[in-house]
PDB file of C-alpha atoms in Angstrom:
ATOM      1  CA  UNK A  74     103.546  74.670  72.935  1.00 46.00           C
ATOM      2  CA  UNK A  75     101.478  72.001  74.658  1.00 46.00           C
ATOM      3  CA  UNK A  76      98.451  73.386  76.462  1.00 56.00           C
ATOM      4  CA  UNK A  77      99.671  71.630  79.603  1.00 62.00           C
ATOM      5  CA  UNK A  78     102.744  73.872  79.469  1.00 77.00           C
ATOM      6  CA  UNK A  79     100.701  77.073  79.435  1.00 88.00           C
ATOM      7  CA  UNK A  80     101.074  78.388  82.961  1.00 93.00           C
ATOM      8  CA  UNK A  81      99.438  81.434  84.539  1.00 95.00           C
ATOM      9  CA  UNK A  82     102.744  83.285  84.079  1.00 96.00           C
ATOM     10  CA  UNK A  83     102.780  82.500  80.338  1.00 96.00           C
ATOM     11  CA  UNK A  84      99.158  83.596  80.118  1.00 96.00           C
ATOM     12  CA  UNK A  85      99.987  86.956  81.688  1.00 97.00           C
ATOM     13  CA  UNK A  86     102.928  87.451  79.325  1.00 97.00           C
ATOM     14  CA  UNK A  87     100.651  86.676  76.393  1.00 97.00           C
ATOM     15  CA  UNK A  88      98.159  89.349  77.472  1.00 98.00           C
ATOM     16  CA  UNK A  89     101.024  91.820  77.828  1.00 98.00           C
ATOM     17  CA  UNK A  90     101.991  90.998  74.223  1.00 97.00           C
ATOM     18  CA  UNK A  91      98.454  91.555  72.914  1.00 97.00           C
ATOM     19  CA  UNK A  92      97.340  87.899  72.763  1.00 97.00           C
ATOM     20  CA  UNK A  93      94.567  86.004  74.498  1.00 95.00           C
ATOM     21  CA  UNK A  94      93.575  82.304  74.460  1.00 93.00           C
ATOM     22  CA  UNK A  95      90.413  80.623  73.238  1.00 90.00           C
ATOM     23  CA  UNK A  96      89.197  77.086  72.629  1.00 87.00           C
ATOM     24  CA  UNK A  97      87.131  75.801  69.722  1.00 85.00           C
ATOM     25  CA  UNK A  98      84.501  74.479  72.129  1.00 80.00           C
ATOM     26  CA  UNK A  99      83.978  73.432  75.722  1.00 75.00           C
ATOM     27  CA  UNK A 100      84.871  69.841  74.791  1.00 80.00           C
ATOM     28  CA  UNK A 101      88.054  70.738  72.923  1.00 82.00           C
ATOM     29  CA  UNK A 102      91.038  70.147  75.225  1.00 81.00           C
ATOM     30  CA  UNK A 103      93.260  72.513  73.239  1.00 84.00           C
ATOM     31  CA  UNK A 104      93.778  76.259  73.225  1.00 91.00           C
ATOM     32  CA  UNK A 105      94.850  78.658  70.516  1.00 91.00           C
ATOM     33  CA  UNK A 106      96.159  82.200  70.715  1.00 94.00           C
ATOM     34  CA  UNK A 107      94.134  85.050  69.237  1.00 94.00           C
ATOM     35  CA  UNK A 108      95.648  88.307  67.963  1.00 94.00           C
ATOM     36  CA  UNK A 109      92.863  90.291  66.274  1.00 92.00           C
ATOM     37  CA  UNK A 110      93.703  92.852  63.612  1.00 94.00           C
ATOM     38  CA  UNK A 111      91.123  95.053  65.327  1.00 96.00           C
ATOM     39  CA  UNK A 112      90.622  94.961  69.086  1.00 97.00           C
ATOM     40  CA  UNK A 113      87.502  95.919  70.987  1.00 97.00           C
ATOM     41  CA  UNK A 114      87.825  98.380  73.841  1.00 98.00           C
ATOM     42  CA  UNK A 115      85.470 100.493  75.930  1.00 98.00           C
ATOM     43  CA  UNK A 116      87.057 103.912  76.518  1.00 97.00           C
ATOM     44  CA  UNK A 117      86.588 104.442  80.232  1.00 96.00           C
ATOM     45  CA  UNK A 118      85.969 108.172  79.921  1.00 93.00           C
ATOM     46  CA  UNK A 119      83.160 107.807  77.363  1.00 92.00           C
ATOM     47  CA  UNK A 120      81.275 104.809  78.751  1.00 96.00           C
ATOM     48  CA  UNK A 121      77.605 105.362  77.920  1.00 93.00           C
ATOM     49  CA  UNK A 122      74.792 104.476  80.322  1.00 94.00           C
ATOM     50  CA  UNK A 123      71.318 104.789  78.742  1.00 92.00           C
ATOM     51  CA  UNK A 124      68.929 106.574  81.092  1.00 92.00           C
ATOM     52  CA  UNK A 125      66.646 103.523  81.545  1.00 95.00           C
ATOM     53  CA  UNK A 126      69.621 101.484  82.702  1.00 96.00           C
ATOM     54  CA  UNK A 127      70.760 104.363  84.924  1.00 96.00           C
ATOM     55  CA  UNK A 128      67.398 104.235  86.682  1.00 96.00           C
ATOM     56  CA  UNK A 129      67.822 100.486  87.188  1.00 97.00           C
ATOM     57  CA  UNK A 130      71.294 101.043  88.629  1.00 97.00           C
ATOM     58  CA  UNK A 131      70.023 103.777  90.927  1.00 97.00           C
ATOM     59  CA  UNK A 132      67.194 101.533  92.115  1.00 97.00           C
ATOM     60  CA  UNK A 133      69.623  98.860  93.365  1.00 97.00           C
ATOM     61  CA  UNK A 134      67.553  96.007  91.927  1.00 97.00           C
ATOM     62  CA  UNK A 135      70.587  93.740  92.209  1.00 98.00           C
ATOM     63  CA  UNK A 136      73.064  93.141  94.989  1.00 98.00           C
ATOM     64  CA  UNK A 137      76.462  93.478  93.360  1.00 98.00           C
ATOM     65  CA  UNK A 138      79.203  91.339  94.834  1.00 98.00           C
ATOM     66  CA  UNK A 139      82.842  91.214  93.739  1.00 98.00           C
ATOM     67  CA  UNK A 140      85.097  88.158  93.697  1.00 98.00           C
ATOM     68  CA  UNK A 141      82.849  85.901  95.781  1.00 98.00           C
ATOM     69  CA  UNK A 142      82.041  83.009  93.412  1.00 98.00           C
ATOM     70  CA  UNK A 143      84.329  82.545  90.423  1.00 98.00           C
ATOM     71  CA  UNK A 144      83.088  79.036  89.669  1.00 97.00           C
ATOM     72  CA  UNK A 145      79.451  80.119  89.476  1.00 97.00           C
ATOM     73  CA  UNK A 146      80.305  83.060  87.219  1.00 98.00           C
ATOM     74  CA  UNK A 147      82.369  81.042  84.776  1.00 97.00           C
ATOM     75  CA  UNK A 148      79.631  78.378  84.768  1.00 95.00           C
ATOM     76  CA  UNK A 149      77.142  81.087  83.817  1.00 95.00           C
ATOM     77  CA  UNK A 150      79.416  82.437  81.096  1.00 94.00           C
ATOM     78  CA  UNK A 151      79.877  78.938  79.668  1.00 91.00           C
ATOM     79  CA  UNK A 152      76.157  78.167  79.442  1.00 86.00           C
ATOM     80  CA  UNK A 153      74.466  78.330  76.016  1.00 72.00           C
ATOM     81  CA  UNK A 154      72.560  81.553  75.446  1.00 66.00           C
ATOM     82  CA  UNK A 155      70.583  83.274  72.726  1.00 57.00           C
ATOM     83  CA  UNK A 156      72.942  83.694  69.788  1.00 55.00           C
ATOM     84  CA  UNK A 157      75.622  81.584  71.512  1.00 53.00           C
ATOM     85  CA  UNK A 158      74.978  77.870  71.281  1.00 53.00           C
ATOM     86  CA  UNK A 159      78.606  76.927  71.983  1.00 61.00           C
ATOM     87  CA  UNK A 160      81.211  78.268  74.357  1.00 72.00           C
ATOM     88  CA  UNK A 161      84.952  78.714  74.020  1.00 77.00           C
ATOM     89  CA  UNK A 162      85.398  78.154  77.768  1.00 90.00           C
ATOM     90  CA  UNK A 163      86.954  74.718  78.171  1.00 91.00           C
ATOM     91  CA  UNK A 164      88.493  72.911  81.132  1.00 91.00           C
ATOM     92  CA  UNK A 165      91.967  74.360  80.593  1.00 92.00           C
ATOM     93  CA  UNK A 166      90.631  77.921  80.589  1.00 93.00           C
ATOM     94  CA  UNK A 167      88.700  77.210  83.793  1.00 94.00           C
ATOM     95  CA  UNK A 168      91.874  75.954  85.464  1.00 95.00           C
ATOM     96  CA  UNK A 169      94.150  78.782  84.306  1.00 96.00           C
ATOM     97  CA  UNK A 170      91.772  81.596  85.153  1.00 97.00           C
ATOM     98  CA  UNK A 171      90.821  79.878  88.397  1.00 97.00           C
ATOM     99  CA  UNK A 172      94.479  79.898  89.446  1.00 97.00           C
ATOM    100  CA  UNK A 173      94.735  83.587  88.587  1.00 98.00           C
ATOM    101  CA  UNK A 174      91.528  84.253  90.520  1.00 98.00           C
ATOM    102  CA  UNK A 175      93.186  82.688  93.556  1.00 98.00           C
ATOM    103  CA  UNK A 176      96.075  85.129  93.008  1.00 97.00           C
ATOM    104  CA  UNK A 177      93.714  88.127  92.870  1.00 97.00           C
ATOM    105  CA  UNK A 178      94.469  88.811  89.202  1.00 97.00           C
ATOM    106  CA  UNK A 179      91.202  87.504  87.771  1.00 98.00           C
ATOM    107  CA  UNK A 180      88.078  89.150  89.099  1.00 98.00           C
ATOM    108  CA  UNK A 181      84.322  88.714  88.989  1.00 98.00           C
ATOM    109  CA  UNK A 182      81.525  91.254  89.224  1.00 98.00           C
ATOM    110  CA  UNK A 183      78.351  89.416  90.212  1.00 98.00           C
ATOM    111  CA  UNK A 184      74.693  90.438  90.178  1.00 98.00           C
ATOM    112  CA  UNK A 185      72.599  88.672  92.826  1.00 98.00           C
ATOM    113  CA  UNK A 186      68.855  88.832  93.394  1.00 97.00           C
ATOM    114  CA  UNK A 187      66.885  87.028  96.095  1.00 96.00           C
ATOM    115  CA  UNK A 188      69.961  85.008  96.972  1.00 96.00           C
ATOM    116  CA  UNK A 189      70.537  83.788  93.398  1.00 97.00           C
ATOM    117  CA  UNK A 190      73.324  84.681  90.999  1.00 98.00           C
ATOM    118  CA  UNK A 191      71.494  86.148  88.000  1.00 98.00           C
ATOM    119  CA  UNK A 192      74.316  87.679  85.992  1.00 97.00           C
ATOM    120  CA  UNK A 193      77.877  88.842  85.987  1.00 98.00           C
ATOM    121  CA  UNK A 194      81.221  88.940  84.262  1.00 98.00           C
ATOM    122  CA  UNK A 195      84.850  88.039  84.766  1.00 98.00           C
ATOM    123  CA  UNK A 196      88.131  89.360  83.489  1.00 98.00           C
ATOM    124  CA  UNK A 197      91.838  89.691  84.115  1.00 98.00           C
ATOM    125  CA  UNK A 198      93.752  92.567  85.713  1.00 98.00           C
ATOM    126  CA  UNK A 199      97.265  93.426  84.578  1.00 98.00           C
ATOM    127  CA  UNK A 200      98.754  96.753  85.604  1.00 98.00           C
ATOM    128  CA  UNK A 201      96.297  99.447  84.595  1.00 98.00           C
ATOM    129  CA  UNK A 202      94.527  97.219  82.079  1.00 98.00           C
ATOM    130  CA  UNK A 203      91.457  95.074  82.573  1.00 98.00           C
ATOM    131  CA  UNK A 204      90.727  92.379  80.010  1.00 98.00           C
ATOM    132  CA  UNK A 205      87.037  91.499  79.988  1.00 97.00           C
ATOM    133  CA  UNK A 206      86.577  87.837  79.161  1.00 96.00           C
ATOM    134  CA  UNK A 207      82.880  86.992  79.236  1.00 95.00           C
ATOM    135  CA  UNK A 208      79.540  87.981  80.740  1.00 95.00           C
ATOM    136  CA  UNK A 209      76.112  86.413  81.189  1.00 95.00           C
ATOM    137  CA  UNK A 210      72.658  87.157  82.522  1.00 95.00           C
ATOM    138  CA  UNK A 211      69.590  85.242  83.673  1.00 95.00           C
ATOM    139  CA  UNK A 212      67.648  88.368  84.670  1.00 96.00           C
ATOM    140  CA  UNK A 213      67.056  91.409  82.506  1.00 95.00           C
ATOM    141  CA  UNK A 214      69.807  94.023  82.855  1.00 96.00           C
ATOM    142  CA  UNK A 215      71.847  91.945  85.321  1.00 98.00           C
ATOM    143  CA  UNK A 216      74.998  91.822  83.188  1.00 97.00           C
ATOM    144  CA  UNK A 217      74.547  95.472  82.158  1.00 97.00           C
ATOM    145  CA  UNK A 218      74.458  96.589  85.768  1.00 98.00           C
ATOM    146  CA  UNK A 219      77.517  94.434  86.486  1.00 98.00           C
ATOM    147  CA  UNK A 220      79.307  96.111  83.570  1.00 98.00           C
ATOM    148  CA  UNK A 221      78.461  99.575  84.906  1.00 98.00           C
ATOM    149  CA  UNK A 222      79.793  98.596  88.336  1.00 98.00           C
ATOM    150  CA  UNK A 223      82.957  97.311  86.651  1.00 98.00           C
ATOM    151  CA  UNK A 224      83.559 100.530  84.730  1.00 98.00           C
ATOM    152  CA  UNK A 225      82.927 102.666  87.827  1.00 98.00           C
ATOM    153  CA  UNK A 226      85.465 100.592  89.779  1.00 98.00           C
ATOM    154  CA  UNK A 227      88.020 100.851  86.984  1.00 98.00           C
ATOM    155  CA  UNK A 228      87.568 104.613  86.707  1.00 97.00           C
ATOM    156  CA  UNK A 229      87.962 105.176  90.447  1.00 97.00           C
ATOM    157  CA  UNK A 230      90.854 102.701  90.578  1.00 97.00           C
ATOM    158  CA  UNK A 231      92.718 104.628  87.862  1.00 97.00           C
ATOM    159  CA  UNK A 232      92.766 101.911  85.258  1.00 98.00           C
ATOM    160  CA  UNK A 233      93.657 103.084  81.761  1.00 98.00           C
ATOM    161  CA  UNK A 234      92.333 100.343  79.459  1.00 98.00           C
ATOM    162  CA  UNK A 235      89.212  98.164  79.316  1.00 98.00           C
ATOM    163  CA  UNK A 236      89.722  95.479  76.662  1.00 98.00           C
ATOM    164  CA  UNK A 237      86.595  93.704  75.359  1.00 97.00           C
ATOM    165  CA  UNK A 238      88.467  91.624  72.726  1.00 95.00           C
ATOM    166  CA  UNK A 239      85.766  92.186  70.105  1.00 94.00           C
ATOM    167  CA  UNK A 240      82.919  94.657  69.602  1.00 95.00           C
ATOM    168  CA  UNK A 241      79.409  93.219  69.659  1.00 92.00           C
ATOM    169  CA  UNK A 242      76.208  95.191  69.020  1.00 91.00           C
ATOM    170  CA  UNK A 243      75.480  94.799  72.742  1.00 90.00           C
ATOM    171  CA  UNK A 244      78.803  96.333  73.794  1.00 94.00           C
ATOM    172  CA  UNK A 245      78.606  99.055  71.147  1.00 95.00           C
ATOM    173  CA  UNK A 246      75.576 100.457  72.992  1.00 94.00           C
ATOM    174  CA  UNK A 247      77.902 101.280  75.874  1.00 96.00           C
ATOM    175  CA  UNK A 248      80.549 102.944  73.733  1.00 95.00           C
ATOM    176  CA  UNK A 249      82.730  99.995  72.703  1.00 97.00           C
ATOM    177  CA  UNK A 250      84.831 100.664  69.618  1.00 97.00           C
ATOM    178  CA  UNK A 251      87.248  98.647  67.480  1.00 97.00           C
ATOM    179  CA  UNK A 252      90.777  99.973  67.104  1.00 98.00           C
ATOM    180  CA  UNK A 253      93.712  98.766  65.030  1.00 97.00           C
ATOM    181  CA  UNK A 254      96.436  96.611  66.526  1.00 97.00           C
ATOM    182  CA  UNK A 255      99.066  99.386  66.519  1.00 97.00           C
ATOM    183  CA  UNK A 256      96.735 101.754  68.370  1.00 98.00           C
ATOM    184  CA  UNK A 257      95.812  98.993  70.791  1.00 98.00           C
ATOM    185  CA  UNK A 258      99.430  98.115  71.547  1.00 98.00           C
ATOM    186  CA  UNK A 259     100.222 101.774  72.216  1.00 98.00           C
ATOM    187  CA  UNK A 260      97.347 101.985  74.699  1.00 98.00           C
ATOM    188  CA  UNK A 261      98.362  98.693  76.291  1.00 98.00           C
ATOM    189  CA  UNK A 262     101.978  99.862  76.679  1.00 98.00           C
ATOM    190  CA  UNK A 263     100.764 102.945  78.575  1.00 98.00           C
ATOM    191  CA  UNK A 264      98.446 100.910  80.803  1.00 98.00           C
ATOM    192  CA  UNK A 265     100.693  98.025  81.840  1.00 98.00           C
ATOM    193  CA  UNK A 266     103.185  99.963  84.026  1.00 98.00           C
ATOM    194  CA  UNK A 267     100.432 101.620  86.068  1.00 97.00           C
ATOM    195  CA  UNK A 268      99.588 100.615  89.634  1.00 96.00           C
ATOM    196  CA  UNK A 269      95.805 100.612  89.449  1.00 98.00           C
ATOM    197  CA  UNK A 270      93.681  99.727  92.458  1.00 98.00           C
ATOM    198  CA  UNK A 271      91.004  97.084  91.914  1.00 98.00           C
ATOM    199  CA  UNK A 272      90.059  97.322  95.590  1.00 98.00           C
ATOM    200  CA  UNK A 273      89.416 101.064  95.503  1.00 98.00           C
ATOM    201  CA  UNK A 274      86.085  99.962  96.974  1.00 98.00           C
ATOM    202  CA  UNK A 275      87.244  97.547  99.697  1.00 97.00           C
ATOM    203  CA  UNK A 276      86.582  93.844  99.535  1.00 96.00           C
ATOM    204  CA  UNK A 277      83.096  93.096 100.792  1.00 95.00           C
ATOM    205  CA  UNK A 278      81.915  96.718 100.545  1.00 96.00           C
ATOM    206  CA  UNK A 279      78.297  97.211  99.505  1.00 95.00           C
ATOM    207  CA  UNK A 280      78.447  99.727  96.651  1.00 97.00           C
ATOM    208  CA  UNK A 281      75.187 101.492  95.896  1.00 97.00           C
ATOM    209  CA  UNK A 282      73.902 102.394  92.476  1.00 97.00           C
ATOM    210  CA  UNK A 283      74.143 106.061  93.427  1.00 97.00           C
ATOM    211  CA  UNK A 284      77.866 105.647  94.116  1.00 97.00           C
ATOM    212  CA  UNK A 285      78.335 103.922  90.769  1.00 97.00           C
ATOM    213  CA  UNK A 286      76.533 106.649  88.843  1.00 97.00           C
ATOM    214  CA  UNK A 287      78.543 109.308  90.644  1.00 96.00           C
ATOM    215  CA  UNK A 288      81.771 107.524  89.688  1.00 96.00           C
ATOM    216  CA  UNK A 289      80.642 107.342  86.065  1.00 95.00           C
ATOM    217  CA  UNK A 290      79.962 111.069  85.723  1.00 89.00           C
ATOM    218  CA  UNK A 291      80.330 112.821  83.352  1.00 71.00           C
ATOM    219  CA  UNK A 292      79.657 109.784  81.149  1.00 56.00           C
ATOM    220  CA  UNK A 293      76.833 110.505  78.727  1.00 41.00           C
ATOM    221  CA  UNK A 294      73.395 109.282  79.635  1.00 45.00           C
ATOM    222  CA  UNK A 295      73.814 108.965  83.399  1.00 44.00           C
ATOM    223  CA  UNK A 296      70.573 110.752  84.267  1.00 42.00           C
ATOM    224  CA  UNK A 297      68.689 108.238  86.340  1.00 40.00           C
ATOM    225  CA  UNK A 298      65.663 110.356  87.080  1.00 36.00           C
ATOM    226  CA  UNK A 299      65.494 112.727  84.131  1.00 35.00           C
ATOM    227  CA  UNK A 300      63.875 110.311  81.678  1.00 38.00           C
ATOM    228  CA  UNK A 301      66.085 111.669  78.860  1.00 36.00           C
ATOM    229  CA  UNK A 302      67.363 109.199  76.262  1.00 37.00           C
ATOM    230  CA  UNK A 303      66.650 105.512  75.892  1.00 34.00           C
TER     231      UNK A 303
END
């Protein structure tokens, strides 16, 4: 299928079938479908917040905004970073996910500080599943705090599945695990029919770190003031 024929509807059907698209590089006009033998997920009920990060969350160092600047977030995710000289985010991906953002099916969680976007992530919502696509940071802990806000929102909104595509050492610190395709498809099948609520915290609401930590309980490590664990 020509990449020009991949519509947002086809993209959603692909996710429902366990596929997701990537590009070889930002300059490559083409896309290819990925179907890993092992899929990364973060179980929402065992998300781990190290105590140092919990203190950062509780201190509200960042202003967390949701769905306010998709273009800036995807620009940040596409920038070279330590250990990632090239990006798989090309023009076609920007267009497709931008269209789904306009439909309220792609979302961003953004960390702002002193009026500047310093980190965040974006992903796709489908039923009770959220497919995390990419994240970035320009300030220490910015993307980690955004991830914690994401998981808290998903838990309160009664999502069932948080897909991370792959497991990196960074994500493993928060409880990400790799599961086989059959297991993944079973979890996906249970999540897709659900009517989860992304806007369980209303659009534009200022969500405090204390609210996020409360939503994440009883996740291990959420002891902002105890000083236990690192």
